[in-house]
Short mmCIF file of the C-alpha atoms (twelve columns), coordinates in Angstrom:
data_MODEL
# 
_entry.id   MODEL 
# 
loop_
_atom_site.group_PDB 
_atom_site.id 
_atom_site.type_symbol 
_atom_site.label_atom_id 
_atom_site.label_alt_id 
_atom_site.label_comp_id 
_atom_site.label_asym_id 
_atom_site.label_seq_id 
_atom_site.Cartn_x 
_atom_site.Cartn_y 
_atom_site.Cartn_z 
_atom_site.pdbx_PDB_model_num 
ATOM 1   C CA . UNK A 1   0.000   0.000   0.000  1 
ATOM 2   C CA . UNK A 2   1.690   3.237   -1.111 1 
ATOM 3   C CA . UNK A 3   1.907   6.019   1.499  1 
ATOM 4   C CA . UNK A 4   1.400   8.578   -1.302 1 
ATOM 5   C CA . UNK A 5   -1.904  7.354   -2.728 1 
ATOM 6   C CA . UNK A 6   -5.102  9.455   -2.660 1 
ATOM 7   C CA . UNK A 7   -6.477  10.041  0.826  1 
ATOM 8   C CA . UNK A 8   -9.986  10.249  2.276  1 
ATOM 9   C CA . UNK A 9   -11.182 11.872  5.516  1 
ATOM 10  C CA . UNK A 10  -12.370 9.504   8.238  1 
ATOM 11  C CA . UNK A 11  -16.060 10.356  8.882  1 
ATOM 12  C CA . UNK A 12  -16.627 12.064  12.221 1 
ATOM 13  C CA . UNK A 13  -12.940 12.842  12.773 1 
ATOM 14  C CA . UNK A 14  -13.240 16.615  12.298 1 
ATOM 15  C CA . UNK A 15  -11.915 18.611  15.283 1 
ATOM 16  C CA . UNK A 16  -11.876 22.301  16.200 1 
ATOM 17  C CA . UNK A 17  -9.998  23.928  19.087 1 
ATOM 18  C CA . UNK A 18  -11.687 24.118  22.469 1 
ATOM 19  C CA . UNK A 19  -13.284 27.504  23.273 1 
ATOM 20  C CA . UNK A 20  -10.592 30.138  23.916 1 
ATOM 21  C CA . UNK A 21  -7.823  27.649  23.112 1 
ATOM 22  C CA . UNK A 22  -4.658  28.926  21.476 1 
ATOM 23  C CA . UNK A 23  -1.833  26.873  19.912 1 
ATOM 24  C CA . UNK A 24  1.413   27.084  21.892 1 
ATOM 25  C CA . UNK A 25  3.737   25.209  19.560 1 
ATOM 26  C CA . UNK A 26  3.821   22.188  17.246 1 
ATOM 27  C CA . UNK A 27  4.187   18.890  19.043 1 
ATOM 28  C CA . UNK A 28  7.849   17.803  19.143 1 
ATOM 29  C CA . UNK A 29  8.271   15.376  16.220 1 
ATOM 30  C CA . UNK A 30  9.982   12.763  18.413 1 
ATOM 31  C CA . UNK A 31  7.294   12.700  21.106 1 
ATOM 32  C CA . UNK A 32  5.950   9.147   21.519 1 
ATOM 33  C CA . UNK A 33  2.229   8.455   21.194 1 
ATOM 34  C CA . UNK A 34  -0.096  5.466   21.400 1 
ATOM 35  C CA . UNK A 35  -3.147  5.455   19.158 1 
ATOM 36  C CA . UNK A 36  -6.056  3.060   18.601 1 
ATOM 37  C CA . UNK A 37  -7.592  2.499   15.165 1 
ATOM 38  C CA . UNK A 38  -11.183 1.229   15.115 1 
ATOM 39  C CA . UNK A 39  -12.006 -1.088  12.193 1 
ATOM 40  C CA . UNK A 40  -15.410 -1.765  10.640 1 
ATOM 41  C CA . UNK A 41  -17.372 -4.862  11.771 1 
ATOM 42  C CA . UNK A 42  -18.000 -7.844  9.536  1 
ATOM 43  C CA . UNK A 43  -21.712 -7.304  10.025 1 
ATOM 44  C CA . UNK A 44  -23.380 -4.044  11.120 1 
ATOM 45  C CA . UNK A 45  -24.659 -4.227  14.683 1 
ATOM 46  C CA . UNK A 46  -28.095 -3.207  13.410 1 
ATOM 47  C CA . UNK A 47  -28.296 -6.611  11.702 1 
ATOM 48  C CA . UNK A 48  -28.423 -8.239  15.144 1 
ATOM 49  C CA . UNK A 49  -32.075 -7.226  15.214 1 
ATOM 50  C CA . UNK A 50  -32.782 -10.237 13.027 1 
ATOM 51  C CA . UNK A 51  -31.240 -12.564 15.605 1 
ATOM 52  C CA . UNK A 52  -33.519 -11.391 18.388 1 
ATOM 53  C CA . UNK A 53  -30.611 -10.033 20.446 1 
ATOM 54  C CA . UNK A 54  -31.875 -6.484  19.967 1 
ATOM 55  C CA . UNK A 55  -35.535 -7.307  19.590 1 
ATOM 56  C CA . UNK A 56  -38.127 -5.025  21.161 1 
ATOM 57  C CA . UNK A 57  -39.070 -7.522  23.843 1 
ATOM 58  C CA . UNK A 58  -38.412 -7.953  27.540 1 
ATOM 59  C CA . UNK A 59  -34.728 -8.602  28.361 1 
ATOM 60  C CA . UNK A 60  -35.438 -12.128 29.595 1 
ATOM 61  C CA . UNK A 61  -37.062 -12.936 26.234 1 
ATOM 62  C CA . UNK A 62  -34.082 -11.896 24.119 1 
ATOM 63  C CA . UNK A 63  -31.646 -14.321 22.504 1 
ATOM 64  C CA . UNK A 64  -28.267 -13.097 23.715 1 
ATOM 65  C CA . UNK A 65  -25.011 -13.833 21.926 1 
ATOM 66  C CA . UNK A 66  -21.981 -15.082 23.789 1 
ATOM 67  C CA . UNK A 67  -18.822 -12.976 23.643 1 
ATOM 68  C CA . UNK A 68  -17.377 -15.467 21.160 1 
ATOM 69  C CA . UNK A 69  -20.493 -15.380 18.963 1 
ATOM 70  C CA . UNK A 70  -20.517 -11.580 18.965 1 
ATOM 71  C CA . UNK A 71  -16.831 -11.463 17.975 1 
ATOM 72  C CA . UNK A 72  -17.419 -14.033 15.217 1 
ATOM 73  C CA . UNK A 73  -20.401 -12.154 13.776 1 
ATOM 74  C CA . UNK A 74  -19.542 -8.504  14.419 1 
ATOM 75  C CA . UNK A 75  -15.792 -8.465  14.991 1 
ATOM 76  C CA . UNK A 76  -13.349 -7.239  12.357 1 
ATOM 77  C CA . UNK A 77  -12.419 -9.247  9.296  1 
ATOM 78  C CA . UNK A 78  -8.790  -10.453 9.649  1 
ATOM 79  C CA . UNK A 79  -8.102  -9.126  6.149  1 
ATOM 80  C CA . UNK A 80  -9.172  -5.629  7.259  1 
ATOM 81  C CA . UNK A 81  -6.910  -5.869  10.318 1 
ATOM 82  C CA . UNK A 82  -4.019  -6.904  8.047  1 
ATOM 83  C CA . UNK A 83  -4.561  -3.965  5.725  1 
ATOM 84  C CA . UNK A 84  -4.437  -1.533  8.647  1 
ATOM 85  C CA . UNK A 85  -1.291  -3.113  10.083 1 
ATOM 86  C CA . UNK A 86  0.401   -3.040  6.652  1 
ATOM 87  C CA . UNK A 87  -0.479  0.658   6.321  1 
ATOM 88  C CA . UNK A 88  0.842   1.409   9.826  1 
ATOM 89  C CA . UNK A 89  4.131   -0.381  9.279  1 
ATOM 90  C CA . UNK A 90  4.617   1.379   5.944  1 
ATOM 91  C CA . UNK A 91  4.660   4.627   7.950  1 
ATOM 92  C CA . UNK A 92  7.123   3.340   10.541 1 
ATOM 93  C CA . UNK A 93  4.515   2.741   13.253 1 
ATOM 94  C CA . UNK A 94  4.721   -0.188  15.660 1 
ATOM 95  C CA . UNK A 95  1.705   -2.506  15.886 1 
ATOM 96  C CA . UNK A 96  1.395   -3.117  19.618 1 
ATOM 97  C CA . UNK A 97  -1.786  -5.195  19.652 1 
ATOM 98  C CA . UNK A 98  -4.618  -6.304  17.409 1 
ATOM 99  C CA . UNK A 99  -8.022  -7.448  18.621 1 
ATOM 100 C CA . UNK A 100 -10.454 -8.523  15.867 1 
ATOM 101 C CA . UNK A 101 -13.208 -9.089  18.443 1 
ATOM 102 C CA . UNK A 102 -12.975 -5.480  19.658 1 
ATOM 103 C CA . UNK A 103 -12.126 -4.289  16.116 1 
ATOM 104 C CA . UNK A 104 -8.991  -2.545  17.346 1 
ATOM 105 C CA . UNK A 105 -5.434  -2.047  16.161 1 
ATOM 106 C CA . UNK A 106 -3.206  -0.370  18.760 1 
ATOM 107 C CA . UNK A 107 -0.241  1.543   17.370 1 
ATOM 108 C CA . UNK A 108 2.810   3.313   18.797 1 
ATOM 109 C CA . UNK A 109 5.177   5.777   17.201 1 
ATOM 110 C CA . UNK A 110 6.400   9.338   17.118 1 
ATOM 111 C CA . UNK A 111 4.281   12.424  16.539 1 
ATOM 112 C CA . UNK A 112 5.923   12.893  13.139 1 
ATOM 113 C CA . UNK A 113 5.090   9.324   12.095 1 
ATOM 114 C CA . UNK A 114 1.450   9.669   13.129 1 
ATOM 115 C CA . UNK A 115 1.126   13.051  11.416 1 
ATOM 116 C CA . UNK A 116 2.392   11.546  8.167  1 
ATOM 117 C CA . UNK A 117 0.230   8.425   8.533  1 
ATOM 118 C CA . UNK A 118 -3.025  10.249  9.243  1 
ATOM 119 C CA . UNK A 119 -2.527  13.533  7.393  1 
ATOM 120 C CA . UNK A 120 -2.787  15.875  10.361 1 
ATOM 121 C CA . UNK A 121 -0.741  18.356  12.378 1 
ATOM 122 C CA . UNK A 122 -0.487  18.056  16.159 1 
ATOM 123 C CA . UNK A 123 0.004   21.070  18.434 1 
ATOM 124 C CA . UNK A 124 0.130   21.763  22.125 1 
ATOM 125 C CA . UNK A 125 -2.760  24.070  23.025 1 
ATOM 126 C CA . UNK A 126 -3.439  26.272  26.017 1 
ATOM 127 C CA . UNK A 127 -6.940  27.151  27.206 1 
ATOM 128 C CA . UNK A 128 -8.379  28.656  30.412 1 
ATOM 129 C CA . UNK A 129 -8.371  25.319  32.250 1 
ATOM 130 C CA . UNK A 130 -4.949  24.016  31.222 1 
ATOM 131 C CA . UNK A 131 -3.230  22.526  28.190 1 
ATOM 132 C CA . UNK A 132 -3.858  19.650  25.814 1 
ATOM 133 C CA . UNK A 133 -2.451  17.982  22.717 1 
ATOM 134 C CA . UNK A 134 -4.765  18.634  19.819 1 
ATOM 135 C CA . UNK A 135 -5.389  18.989  16.110 1 
ATOM 136 C CA . UNK A 136 -7.863  20.657  13.770 1 
ATOM 137 C CA . UNK A 137 -9.695  19.293  10.752 1 
ATOM 138 C CA . UNK A 138 -10.138 15.595  9.964  1 
ATOM 139 C CA . UNK A 139 -7.705  12.701  9.988  1 
ATOM 140 C CA . UNK A 140 -7.252  11.006  6.625  1 
ATOM 141 C CA . UNK A 141 -6.360  7.531   5.408  1 
ATOM 142 C CA . UNK A 142 -5.582  6.106   1.959  1 
ATOM 143 C CA . UNK A 143 -8.671  5.606   -0.180 1 
ATOM 144 C CA . UNK A 144 -8.185  1.828   0.043  1 
ATOM 145 C CA . UNK A 145 -8.841  2.072   3.809  1 
ATOM 146 C CA . UNK A 146 -11.724 4.560   3.644  1 
ATOM 147 C CA . UNK A 147 -14.401 1.912   4.238  1 
ATOM 148 C CA . UNK A 148 -12.291 -0.016  6.744  1 
ATOM 149 C CA . UNK A 149 -11.151 2.608   9.260  1 
ATOM 150 C CA . UNK A 150 -14.024 3.969   11.339 1 
ATOM 151 C CA . UNK A 151 -12.073 5.939   13.920 1 
ATOM 152 C CA . UNK A 152 -8.602  6.985   15.060 1 
ATOM 153 C CA . UNK A 153 -8.344  7.684   18.798 1 
ATOM 154 C CA . UNK A 154 -5.475  9.092   20.836 1 
ATOM 155 C CA . UNK A 155 -3.947  11.717  18.571 1 
ATOM 156 C CA . UNK A 156 -5.884  14.366  20.480 1 
ATOM 157 C CA . UNK A 157 -5.950  14.172  24.288 1 
ATOM 158 C CA . UNK A 158 -8.224  17.109  25.071 1 
ATOM 159 C CA . UNK A 159 -10.680 16.537  27.953 1 
ATOM 160 C CA . UNK A 160 -13.654 14.514  26.716 1 
ATOM 161 C CA . UNK A 161 -16.057 15.294  29.545 1 
ATOM 162 C CA . UNK A 162 -16.527 17.838  32.262 1 
ATOM 163 C CA . UNK A 163 -18.683 18.017  35.399 1 
ATOM 164 C CA . UNK A 164 -21.933 19.926  35.038 1 
ATOM 165 C CA . UNK A 165 -22.518 21.243  38.529 1 
ATOM 166 C CA . UNK A 166 -25.936 22.511  39.543 1 
ATOM 167 C CA . UNK A 167 -26.142 25.312  42.063 1 
ATOM 168 C CA . UNK A 168 -28.806 26.466  44.442 1 
ATOM 169 C CA . UNK A 169 -29.067 29.212  47.073 1 
ATOM 170 C CA . UNK A 170 -28.021 28.137  50.560 1 
ATOM 171 C CA . UNK A 171 -31.142 28.097  52.782 1 
ATOM 172 C CA . UNK A 172 -31.582 31.453  54.449 1 
ATOM 173 C CA . UNK A 173 -28.355 32.904  53.061 1 
ATOM 174 C CA . UNK A 174 -29.048 33.542  49.438 1 
ATOM 175 C CA . UNK A 175 -25.516 32.431  48.586 1 
ATOM 176 C CA . UNK A 176 -24.705 30.195  45.615 1 
ATOM 177 C CA . UNK A 177 -23.130 26.895  46.571 1 
ATOM 178 C CA . UNK A 178 -22.214 23.858  44.503 1 
ATOM 179 C CA . UNK A 179 -24.499 20.860  44.854 1 
ATOM 180 C CA . UNK A 180 -21.609 18.591  43.891 1 
ATOM 181 C CA . UNK A 181 -18.140 18.805  45.385 1 
ATOM 182 C CA . UNK A 182 -14.793 17.612  44.117 1 
ATOM 183 C CA . UNK A 183 -14.178 14.508  46.191 1 
ATOM 184 C CA . UNK A 184 -13.705 10.792  45.730 1 
ATOM 185 C CA . UNK A 185 -16.019 8.033   46.936 1 
ATOM 186 C CA . UNK A 186 -15.283 4.454   47.872 1 
ATOM 187 C CA . UNK A 187 -17.295 1.675   46.158 1 
ATOM 188 C CA . UNK A 188 -19.402 1.057   49.316 1 
ATOM 189 C CA . UNK A 189 -20.181 4.777   49.539 1 
ATOM 190 C CA . UNK A 190 -21.301 4.870   45.905 1 
ATOM 191 C CA . UNK A 191 -23.412 1.758   46.446 1 
ATOM 192 C CA . UNK A 192 -25.124 3.460   49.374 1 
ATOM 193 C CA . UNK A 193 -25.652 6.741   47.503 1 
ATOM 194 C CA . UNK A 194 -27.255 4.950   44.550 1 
ATOM 195 C CA . UNK A 195 -29.083 2.415   46.704 1 
ATOM 196 C CA . UNK A 196 -27.497 -0.618  45.043 1 
ATOM 197 C CA . UNK A 197 -29.071 -3.908  46.132 1 
ATOM 198 C CA . UNK A 198 -27.075 -5.785  48.754 1 
ATOM 199 C CA . UNK A 199 -26.174 -9.471  48.969 1 
ATOM 200 C CA . UNK A 200 -25.095 -9.745  45.324 1 
ATOM 201 C CA . UNK A 201 -21.683 -10.680 43.910 1 
ATOM 202 C CA . UNK A 202 -22.095 -9.699  40.228 1 
ATOM 203 C CA . UNK A 203 -22.550 -13.244 38.930 1 
ATOM 204 C CA . UNK A 204 -24.033 -13.164 35.436 1 
ATOM 205 C CA . UNK A 205 -23.609 -9.405  35.084 1 
ATOM 206 C CA . UNK A 206 -21.482 -7.414  32.617 1 
ATOM 207 C CA . UNK A 207 -19.821 -4.156  33.625 1 
ATOM 208 C CA . UNK A 208 -18.651 -1.520  31.142 1 
ATOM 209 C CA . UNK A 209 -16.091 1.127   32.053 1 
ATOM 210 C CA . UNK A 210 -15.768 4.300   29.982 1 
ATOM 211 C CA . UNK A 211 -12.362 5.978   30.310 1 
ATOM 212 C CA . UNK A 212 -12.190 9.688   29.470 1 
ATOM 213 C CA . UNK A 213 -8.565  10.487  30.137 1 
ATOM 214 C CA . UNK A 214 -7.851  8.986   33.567 1 
ATOM 215 C CA . UNK A 215 -5.364  6.452   32.306 1 
ATOM 216 C CA . UNK A 216 -7.378  3.258   31.827 1 
ATOM 217 C CA . UNK A 217 -6.218  1.569   28.648 1 
ATOM 218 C CA . UNK A 218 -8.595  -1.359  28.274 1 
ATOM 219 C CA . UNK A 219 -12.372 -1.709  28.327 1 
ATOM 220 C CA . UNK A 220 -14.005 -4.425  30.401 1 
# 
């Protein structure tokens, strides 16, 4: 796959600076990054409707797929994974891990290598709440990968979520106070706050963790 062939923007990859953000300087070309490429599924998840897994019925009436069945039906095609890894290596990137079931290819390399691979420019930005590594515009891939690559994650490390505090007047004072405070909670405290049922050990349950910049690298 030639690194110089025609390129196509990855849908949904367009980025603009955060409000009031200003570029400080280009990212040092030798800075090391780790990036995840999301690959298309063999079968669109919407097609699971036909299996009954997503049918509009009560949960206990649905026909659920096992993890292995889901990976077999809706994971990535090995040929697609190979095309992405060939493209990455042609740009000097290291393929750290591939997971067809999760449709992921994890890559490592320098900022300069990723900029060349995905047709973007990385800068360090400053904004009222701190700094972040970011880019503007879309990321691009060779036309041969345009239907295969569905997302490129990790080039930009701007905050992905922020707390939305609600405020109310303090009784009798008229002052504005935060209803939520910046503090951590232990699992038992969270269970009590949300009135989780007791006497359970999680058997038969699936837990999903969404990581928005705190350092978790794998989804459960």
